[in-house]
């Protein structure tokens, strides 16, 4: 029975490792490859930590299991090994992990700065839209074609709900804010997340690598409908985005009278 | 027992406690468990005074234990309701659904509002009414005086109040759940971020419930604070002769450090709670006057008029986490201390690296005050702060790692006793490794940007709070049960309980890491609304089934617990052959604890030491004087 329990502590980490190993093939892994450049970097850091953590996990769990196994299989007449500890070991297992931890911290800094520090945002990025969250939808405001996005609303700005069109292949900036409570802008495929804090306008940047439709969901509890803040980010070529905005202008201006003028966005 | 023997004992006592305050010791003589009729005549207490409004730390500890075990079942039931919704969204709950139907959730179907209330109350109950009070309240109370060798807490009346303040808190939390008939309530999560928790119109119907929730929070805070003051005073002032700081069991060290954390962090939460209450004043009283600590200007909620203000919602997050990060260690350190005690006893070996264990606990406590920002990496705070908090958070993983290595070192080469106490403690270590390692992913800011507010975090803190702390508690209940009730729990039942809980726990929470990696946000009533999460339904069903198995396994513990109180095998003073002072007292100890006032000669972990061998045992009580002929150890 003793041996059974010792094996128990070998058994479960083994199962855990196997589950993780088969997870990607069963779809229990990231929702697709990262679709932004920062996303690729985030995934890279994730795998770096995953390797370190897996080695530590296997090492510590199996040593624990082995310590139990030794206890289970030893001669019952044999006494416990009397020791208060070892200075040398304490020093080793203080220094080694601290180097590893410092290494992990340092390896994060560049990516963190790139994602979050505003002065380090890519130079040639365009402010494409303002995303304003409210219970329970995402309101998108594009600047009037040909003008710059400002914090205040301007006449001619274009509005849409729950669908954000962005060009691919270049860094874009989105101004994130909220009209009511706190929300969070989360696009799992782009690996982007930022809280929308009442009273603040927070710029976020990302570049979408491939044409496609990506999810935009809310990641901060904002009330009963938190789960249903479902929106999409449509990434397409610049010309398609332009076309979309022209169409949006036309739709917004349509009044049923001078349909031609309205279509061309006059 | 005849009078002669009794007088003899009294004399020995007087002799061995010269210079020690006899007044605190003598009551022990009267009720130390021997049938001595004249003593009961002196101290005839009514049932109410003895078991209800008791001033005795042991009774108060047991009261805390019973209350928190009941709350554990309540919190568990709430969790299962949450799991039901995630496995079978919008379907009627069998049986229990009718119960919830009582407060109008459409005949057993969970509404989205009700869902938010369920997870909010689950977390609030588990954190504030189970984990914190079971560690500090139940075990802190029961063990501190016994392990440091004194008759009671420094302030017994304050101690009693600390228990009785739990009840208004429970009533307040209960009111917050039921006051609006269960249709609306404090659905803001246990973190209660404004503005959702601040403006009543943000969550319709959350007016009174949220107020009650905040009052409940304040009341548990008062209860904890009274406990902390008491523990600090008791540990500093009332140790038995010879009980130097570095002869204290690690349980006492952990309680001491926890009490410091409580005393310094709690005022911040209380203040923040009052700030939020003041912000909400107009929803409490018929007045227009209220503060705007967390309310910025021009916020339009639910088509109400724009707010007037100049506050900052992020302020709440800073204040809240300034308390709640230390609080997560309040929810862990005592378990770490107790497990160190138990592992040493069950391995028949001294704790490996006693002083590093103490220092690493102190380091965790110190660093615990400067890492709160790791909960706010995506909140929009200054990225330079993010880098600082990342580094300090990585550093706090270091003392945690040191502790793990020392626990394994303690087991290594031991004469292991494979009972359920040992198994639960080993489970504790194994699960803490997982929780600590998943913490590293989230301490790394860029990676946390992806993981924040997903199920990865849910996995992380359940590995620590359930996998680690609760498994430690399971062990501690069994280990100190004989001291509490004079009987022992059935070990076979405890082993089954361990196996089922451990397997159920891992099947429940390990897959949550994968849900998090798949990007499933937490606090979603229906994740499958989103195409990229649809395929996770089978996994969520598996998790729910595992959770139900694990939930039912807890009846083994409860059954064993209550059965053993009345029918367990009777045991003597020291059933585990342990070294601590508590094992020199009768089981259960009478009022005043010790019939022989303890004097301490050595540290608490001298298992299998040369001295112990010289007296033919593999343990040596802290009260045994130095054994002649054995060279003194340099340390301890
Ligand atoms: C090895 C050390 C640890 C590290 C590096 C660590 C790191 C973190 C980080 C970075 C977060 C925030 C994640 C996010 O919200 O995005 C977090 C959340 C959390 N941690 Fe830890 N942690 C550690 C140990 C612990 C311990 C010992 C406990 C409890 C006793 C704990 C309990 C929690 C809880 C309850 C939360 C979630 C709070 C919430 O959002 O509701 N952690 N941890
Ligand atoms: Cu939300
Ligand atoms: Cu924390």
mmCIF file of N, CA and C in Angstrom, chain B residues 517-555:
data_model
loop_
_atom_site.group_PDB
_atom_site.id
_atom_site.type_symbol
_atom_site.label_atom_id
_atom_site.label_comp_id
_atom_site.label_asym_id
_atom_site.label_seq_id
_atom_site.Cartn_x
_atom_site.Cartn_y
_atom_site.Cartn_z
ATOM 1 N N UNK B 517 -5.543 28.791 -21.781
ATOM 2 C CA UNK B 517 -4.695 28.902 -22.964
ATOM 3 C C UNK B 517 -5.576 29.047 -24.210
ATOM 4 N N UNK B 518 -6.722 28.370 -24.190
ATOM 5 C CA UNK B 518 -7.636 28.500 -25.327
ATOM 6 C C UNK B 518 -8.345 29.854 -25.331
ATOM 7 N N UNK B 519 -8.089 30.664 -24.327
ATOM 8 C CA UNK B 519 -8.618 32.022 -24.342
ATOM 9 C C UNK B 519 -10.004 32.171 -23.753
ATOM 10 N N UNK B 520 -10.432 31.248 -22.899
ATOM 11 C CA UNK B 520 -11.776 31.369 -22.327
ATOM 12 C C UNK B 520 -11.755 32.354 -21.157
ATOM 13 N N UNK B 521 -12.449 33.480 -21.295
ATOM 14 C CA UNK B 521 -12.453 34.451 -20.199
ATOM 15 C C UNK B 521 -13.211 33.916 -18.987
ATOM 16 N N UNK B 522 -12.840 34.395 -17.807
ATOM 17 C CA UNK B 522 -13.570 33.988 -16.610
ATOM 18 C C UNK B 522 -14.839 34.826 -16.495
ATOM 19 N N UNK B 523 -15.738 34.386 -15.636
ATOM 20 C CA UNK B 523 -16.970 35.108 -15.310
ATOM 21 C C UNK B 523 -17.917 35.240 -16.499
ATOM 22 N N UNK B 524 -17.872 34.262 -17.411
ATOM 23 C CA UNK B 524 -18.778 34.236 -18.557
ATOM 24 C C UNK B 524 -19.917 33.271 -18.259
ATOM 25 N N UNK B 525 -21.141 33.749 -18.382
ATOM 26 C CA UNK B 525 -22.279 32.861 -18.151
ATOM 27 C C UNK B 525 -22.426 31.874 -19.306
ATOM 28 N N UNK B 526 -22.046 32.289 -20.499
ATOM 29 C CA UNK B 526 -22.189 31.396 -21.645
ATOM 30 C C UNK B 526 -21.055 31.628 -22.629
ATOM 31 N N UNK B 527 -19.933 30.957 -22.400
ATOM 32 C CA UNK B 527 -18.777 31.181 -23.278
ATOM 33 C C UNK B 527 -19.047 30.730 -24.710
ATOM 34 N N UNK B 528 -20.000 29.786 -24.863
ATOM 35 C CA UNK B 528 -20.160 29.148 -26.177
ATOM 36 C C UNK B 528 -20.856 30.047 -27.181
ATOM 37 N N UNK B 529 -21.222 31.237 -26.723
ATOM 38 C CA UNK B 529 -21.748 32.228 -27.642
ATOM 39 C C UNK B 529 -20.671 32.622 -28.648
ATOM 40 N N UNK B 530 -19.429 32.415 -28.262
ATOM 41 C CA UNK B 530 -18.311 32.825 -29.097
ATOM 42 C C UNK B 530 -17.759 31.609 -29.818
ATOM 43 N N UNK B 531 -17.685 31.743 -31.144
ATOM 44 C CA UNK B 531 -17.298 30.592 -31.959
ATOM 45 C C UNK B 531 -15.996 29.951 -31.524
ATOM 46 N N UNK B 532 -15.032 30.760 -31.106
ATOM 47 C CA UNK B 532 -13.720 30.181 -30.824
ATOM 48 C C UNK B 532 -13.711 29.399 -29.514
ATOM 49 N N UNK B 533 -14.820 29.419 -28.777
ATOM 50 C CA UNK B 533 -14.880 28.663 -27.521
ATOM 51 C C UNK B 533 -15.832 27.481 -27.577
ATOM 52 N N UNK B 534 -16.565 27.381 -28.694
ATOM 53 C CA UNK B 534 -17.603 26.360 -28.771
ATOM 54 C C UNK B 534 -17.084 24.949 -28.485
ATOM 55 N N UNK B 535 -15.900 24.676 -29.021
ATOM 56 C CA UNK B 535 -15.407 23.299 -28.901
ATOM 57 C C UNK B 535 -14.975 22.948 -27.488
ATOM 58 N N UNK B 536 -15.064 23.890 -26.560
ATOM 59 C CA UNK B 536 -14.627 23.594 -25.195
ATOM 60 C C UNK B 536 -15.740 23.026 -24.322
ATOM 61 N N UNK B 537 -16.945 22.930 -24.877
ATOM 62 C CA UNK B 537 -18.064 22.430 -24.073
ATOM 63 C C UNK B 537 -17.796 21.041 -23.487
ATOM 64 N N UNK B 538 -17.308 20.071 -24.286
ATOM 65 C CA UNK B 538 -17.064 18.753 -23.687
ATOM 66 C C UNK B 538 -16.087 18.822 -22.521
ATOM 67 N N UNK B 539 -15.059 19.626 -22.666
ATOM 68 C CA UNK B 539 -14.102 19.717 -21.574
ATOM 69 C C UNK B 539 -14.757 20.320 -20.334
ATOM 70 N N UNK B 540 -15.601 21.313 -20.545
ATOM 71 C CA UNK B 540 -16.289 21.899 -19.395
ATOM 72 C C UNK B 540 -17.235 20.898 -18.745
ATOM 73 N N UNK B 541 -17.829 20.026 -19.556
ATOM 74 C CA UNK B 541 -18.688 18.997 -18.957
ATOM 75 C C UNK B 541 -17.848 18.061 -18.094
ATOM 76 N N UNK B 542 -16.696 17.677 -18.625
ATOM 77 C CA UNK B 542 -15.811 16.795 -17.864
ATOM 78 C C UNK B 542 -15.436 17.450 -16.530
ATOM 79 N N UNK B 543 -15.125 18.743 -16.601
ATOM 80 C CA UNK B 543 -14.738 19.458 -15.382
ATOM 81 C C UNK B 543 -15.878 19.447 -14.380
ATOM 82 N N UNK B 544 -17.102 19.678 -14.877
ATOM 83 C CA UNK B 544 -18.232 19.728 -13.964
ATOM 84 C C UNK B 544 -18.462 18.383 -13.295
ATOM 85 N N UNK B 545 -18.359 17.309 -14.076
ATOM 86 C CA UNK B 545 -18.544 15.986 -13.480
ATOM 87 C C UNK B 545 -17.480 15.747 -12.408
ATOM 88 N N UNK B 546 -16.237 16.105 -12.718
ATOM 89 C CA UNK B 546 -15.174 15.925 -11.721
ATOM 90 C C UNK B 546 -15.454 16.739 -10.479
ATOM 91 N N UNK B 547 -15.970 17.955 -10.691
ATOM 92 C CA UNK B 547 -16.235 18.814 -9.537
ATOM 93 C C UNK B 547 -17.325 18.210 -8.661
ATOM 94 N N UNK B 548 -18.305 17.588 -9.298
ATOM 95 C CA UNK B 548 -19.378 16.984 -8.506
ATOM 96 C C UNK B 548 -18.824 15.821 -7.682
ATOM 97 N N UNK B 549 -17.975 14.996 -8.317
ATOM 98 C CA UNK B 549 -17.345 13.890 -7.579
ATOM 99 C C UNK B 549 -16.573 14.439 -6.387
ATOM 100 N N UNK B 550 -15.801 15.467 -6.651
ATOM 101 C CA UNK B 550 -14.993 16.045 -5.582
ATOM 102 C C UNK B 550 -15.885 16.608 -4.485
ATOM 103 N N UNK B 551 -16.980 17.259 -4.890
ATOM 104 C CA UNK B 551 -17.896 17.823 -3.902
ATOM 105 C C UNK B 551 -18.464 16.735 -3.009
ATOM 106 N N UNK B 552 -18.885 15.624 -3.612
ATOM 107 C CA UNK B 552 -19.472 14.569 -2.793
ATOM 108 C C UNK B 552 -18.432 13.903 -1.904
ATOM 109 N N UNK B 553 -17.179 13.900 -2.369
ATOM 110 C CA UNK B 553 -16.130 13.297 -1.542
ATOM 111 C C UNK B 553 -16.015 14.023 -0.208
ATOM 112 N N UNK B 554 -16.424 15.285 -0.162
ATOM 113 C CA UNK B 554 -16.281 16.021 1.091
ATOM 114 C C UNK B 554 -17.204 15.481 2.176
ATOM 115 N N UNK B 555 -18.253 14.750 1.757
ATOM 116 C CA UNK B 555 -19.112 14.160 2.784
ATOM 117 C C UNK B 555 -18.361 13.087 3.566
#
